[in-house]
Amino acid sequence: MSKFLNFPIIIPFIIGLLVGAIVKRTIKLVLGIVALALILVVSGYVGLTLPDIFSKTMEVLHRIVKTGQALLDVLPYSSITFLARGFRKLL
């Protein structure tokens, strides 16, 4: 009987481990891409100027903002609180 009482505690722990592993790998990937880009710029294989960087940044940020606004319509405003309440009900 005690095995079933501890089960709801294990689920958030496993989800936390998976999310942590994904975030850790994502950060490593981003740092690797940034390092590669810096090496290419310093060595001269890729030529970047500040206006080029600024224009590309504005294009990407515009798409990110549009995606974020679309997600606000789908997700609850306090999604973390929503998830916490869901896990609390399991306990």
PDB file of C-alpha atoms in Angstrom:
ATOM      1  CA  MET A   1       0.000   0.000   0.000  1.00  0.00           C
ATOM      2  CA  SER A   2       2.820   2.457   0.759  1.00  0.00           C
ATOM      3  CA  LYS A   3       4.241   1.927  -2.742  1.00  0.00           C
ATOM      4  CA  PHE A   4       1.128   3.458  -4.263  1.00  0.00           C
ATOM      5  CA  LEU A   5       1.187   6.447  -1.909  1.00  0.00           C
ATOM      6  CA  ASN A   6       4.711   7.461  -3.035  1.00  0.00           C
ATOM      7  CA  PHE A   7       3.958   7.089  -6.745  1.00  0.00           C
ATOM      8  CA  PRO A   8       2.592  10.659  -7.280  1.00  0.00           C
ATOM      9  CA  ILE A   9       5.810  12.044  -5.773  1.00  0.00           C
ATOM     10  CA  ILE A  10       7.931  10.136  -8.285  1.00  0.00           C
ATOM     11  CA  ILE A  11       6.166  11.516 -11.382  1.00  0.00           C
ATOM     12  CA  PRO A  12       7.162  15.206 -10.875  1.00  0.00           C
ATOM     13  CA  PHE A  13      10.686  14.061  -9.981  1.00  0.00           C
ATOM     14  CA  ILE A  14      11.055  12.136 -13.255  1.00  0.00           C
ATOM     15  CA  ILE A  15       9.576  15.025 -15.250  1.00  0.00           C
ATOM     16  CA  GLY A  16      12.043  17.391 -13.566  1.00  0.00           C
ATOM     17  CA  LEU A  17      14.959  15.124 -14.448  1.00  0.00           C
ATOM     18  CA  LEU A  18      13.883  14.941 -18.088  1.00  0.00           C
ATOM     19  CA  VAL A  19      13.381  18.692 -18.380  1.00  0.00           C
ATOM     20  CA  GLY A  20      16.737  19.316 -16.700  1.00  0.00           C
ATOM     21  CA  ALA A  21      18.508  16.968 -19.113  1.00  0.00           C
ATOM     22  CA  ILE A  22      16.880  18.640 -22.109  1.00  0.00           C
ATOM     23  CA  VAL A  23      17.801  22.126 -20.878  1.00  0.00           C
ATOM     24  CA  LYS A  24      21.385  21.062 -20.168  1.00  0.00           C
ATOM     25  CA  ARG A  25      21.841  19.607 -23.660  1.00  0.00           C
ATOM     26  CA  THR A  26      20.220  22.644 -25.255  1.00  0.00           C
ATOM     27  CA  ILE A  27      22.593  25.004 -23.445  1.00  0.00           C
ATOM     28  CA  LYS A  28      25.594  22.922 -24.531  1.00  0.00           C
ATOM     29  CA  LEU A  29      24.381  22.966 -28.142  1.00  0.00           C
ATOM     30  CA  VAL A  30      23.865  26.741 -28.138  1.00  0.00           C
ATOM     31  CA  LEU A  31      27.302  27.333 -26.605  1.00  0.00           C
ATOM     32  CA  GLY A  32      28.868  25.070 -29.242  1.00  0.00           C
ATOM     33  CA  ILE A  33      27.165  26.948 -32.068  1.00  0.00           C
ATOM     34  CA  VAL A  34      28.252  30.309 -30.628  1.00  0.00           C
ATOM     35  CA  ALA A  35      31.835  29.070 -30.253  1.00  0.00           C
ATOM     36  CA  LEU A  36      31.856  27.784 -33.839  1.00  0.00           C
ATOM     37  CA  ALA A  37      30.466  31.083 -35.127  1.00  0.00           C
ATOM     38  CA  LEU A  38      33.113  33.046 -33.204  1.00  0.00           C
ATOM     39  CA  ILE A  39      35.906  30.868 -34.568  1.00  0.00           C
ATOM     40  CA  LEU A  40      34.605  31.327 -38.124  1.00  0.00           C
ATOM     41  CA  VAL A  41      34.354  35.109 -37.719  1.00  0.00           C
ATOM     42  CA  VAL A  42      37.798  35.453 -36.126  1.00  0.00           C
ATOM     43  CA  SER A  43      39.452  33.256 -38.748  1.00  0.00           C
ATOM     44  CA  GLY A  44      37.836  35.233 -41.574  1.00  0.00           C
ATOM     45  CA  TYR A  45      35.728  32.502 -43.144  1.00  0.00           C
ATOM     46  CA  VAL A  46      32.568  34.441 -42.308  1.00  0.00           C
ATOM     47  CA  GLY A  47      32.402  38.207 -42.552  1.00  0.00           C
ATOM     48  CA  LEU A  48      29.919  39.871 -40.238  1.00  0.00           C
ATOM     49  CA  THR A  49      29.217  43.555 -39.818  1.00  0.00           C
ATOM     50  CA  LEU A  50      27.088  45.200 -37.160  1.00  0.00           C
ATOM     51  CA  PRO A  51      24.329  46.222 -39.625  1.00  0.00           C
ATOM     52  CA  ASP A  52      24.097  42.603 -40.846  1.00  0.00           C
ATOM     53  CA  ILE A  53      23.809  41.297 -37.301  1.00  0.00           C
ATOM     54  CA  PHE A  54      21.239  43.970 -36.406  1.00  0.00           C
ATOM     55  CA  SER A  55      19.008  43.264 -39.421  1.00  0.00           C
ATOM     56  CA  LYS A  56      19.059  39.484 -38.872  1.00  0.00           C
ATOM     57  CA  THR A  57      18.340  39.982 -35.166  1.00  0.00           C
ATOM     58  CA  MET A  58      15.307  42.124 -35.943  1.00  0.00           C
ATOM     59  CA  GLU A  59      13.959  39.480 -38.335  1.00  0.00           C
ATOM     60  CA  VAL A  60      14.359  36.690 -35.797  1.00  0.00           C
ATOM     61  CA  LEU A  61      12.982  38.705 -32.882  1.00  0.00           C
ATOM     62  CA  HIS A  62       9.896  39.603 -34.917  1.00  0.00           C
ATOM     63  CA  ARG A  63       9.181  35.894 -35.512  1.00  0.00           C
ATOM     64  CA  ILE A  64       9.818  35.057 -31.844  1.00  0.00           C
ATOM     65  CA  VAL A  65       7.381  37.740 -30.681  1.00  0.00           C
ATOM     66  CA  LYS A  66       4.692  36.503 -33.080  1.00  0.00           C
ATOM     67  CA  THR A  67       5.167  32.927 -31.836  1.00  0.00           C
ATOM     68  CA  GLY A  68       5.029  34.069 -28.218  1.00  0.00           C
ATOM     69  CA  GLN A  69       1.808  35.967 -28.787  1.00  0.00           C
ATOM     70  CA  ALA A  70       0.243  32.895 -30.394  1.00  0.00           C
ATOM     71  CA  LEU A  71       1.288  30.735 -27.430  1.00  0.00           C
ATOM     72  CA  LEU A  72      -0.300  33.188 -24.986  1.00  0.00           C
ATOM     73  CA  ASP A  73      -3.646  32.486 -26.611  1.00  0.00           C
ATOM     74  CA  VAL A  74      -3.213  28.723 -26.186  1.00  0.00           C
ATOM     75  CA  LEU A  75      -1.531  28.400 -22.785  1.00  0.00           C
ATOM     76  CA  PRO A  76      -3.023  29.599 -19.529  1.00  0.00           C
ATOM     77  CA  TYR A  77      -1.358  32.784 -18.287  1.00  0.00           C
ATOM     78  CA  SER A  78      -0.114  31.053 -15.169  1.00  0.00           C
ATOM     79  CA  SER A  79       0.775  27.705 -16.718  1.00  0.00           C
ATOM     80  CA  ILE A  80       3.349  26.911 -14.027  1.00  0.00           C
ATOM     81  CA  THR A  81       0.722  27.460 -11.364  1.00  0.00           C
ATOM     82  CA  PHE A  82      -1.702  25.398 -13.426  1.00  0.00           C
ATOM     83  CA  LEU A  83       0.774  22.489 -13.567  1.00  0.00           C
ATOM     84  CA  ALA A  84       1.606  22.808  -9.873  1.00  0.00           C
ATOM     85  CA  ARG A  85      -2.071  22.573  -8.998  1.00  0.00           C
ATOM     86  CA  GLY A  86      -2.410  19.508 -11.186  1.00  0.00           C
ATOM     87  CA  PHE A  87       0.456  17.767  -9.422  1.00  0.00           C
ATOM     88  CA  ARG A  88      -0.865  18.873  -6.051  1.00  0.00           C
ATOM     89  CA  LYS A  89      -4.195  17.187  -6.786  1.00  0.00           C
ATOM     90  CA  LEU A  90      -2.323  13.969  -7.488  1.00  0.00           C
ATOM     91  CA  LEU A  91      -0.858  14.068  -4.004  1.00  0.00           C
TER      92      LEU A  91
END
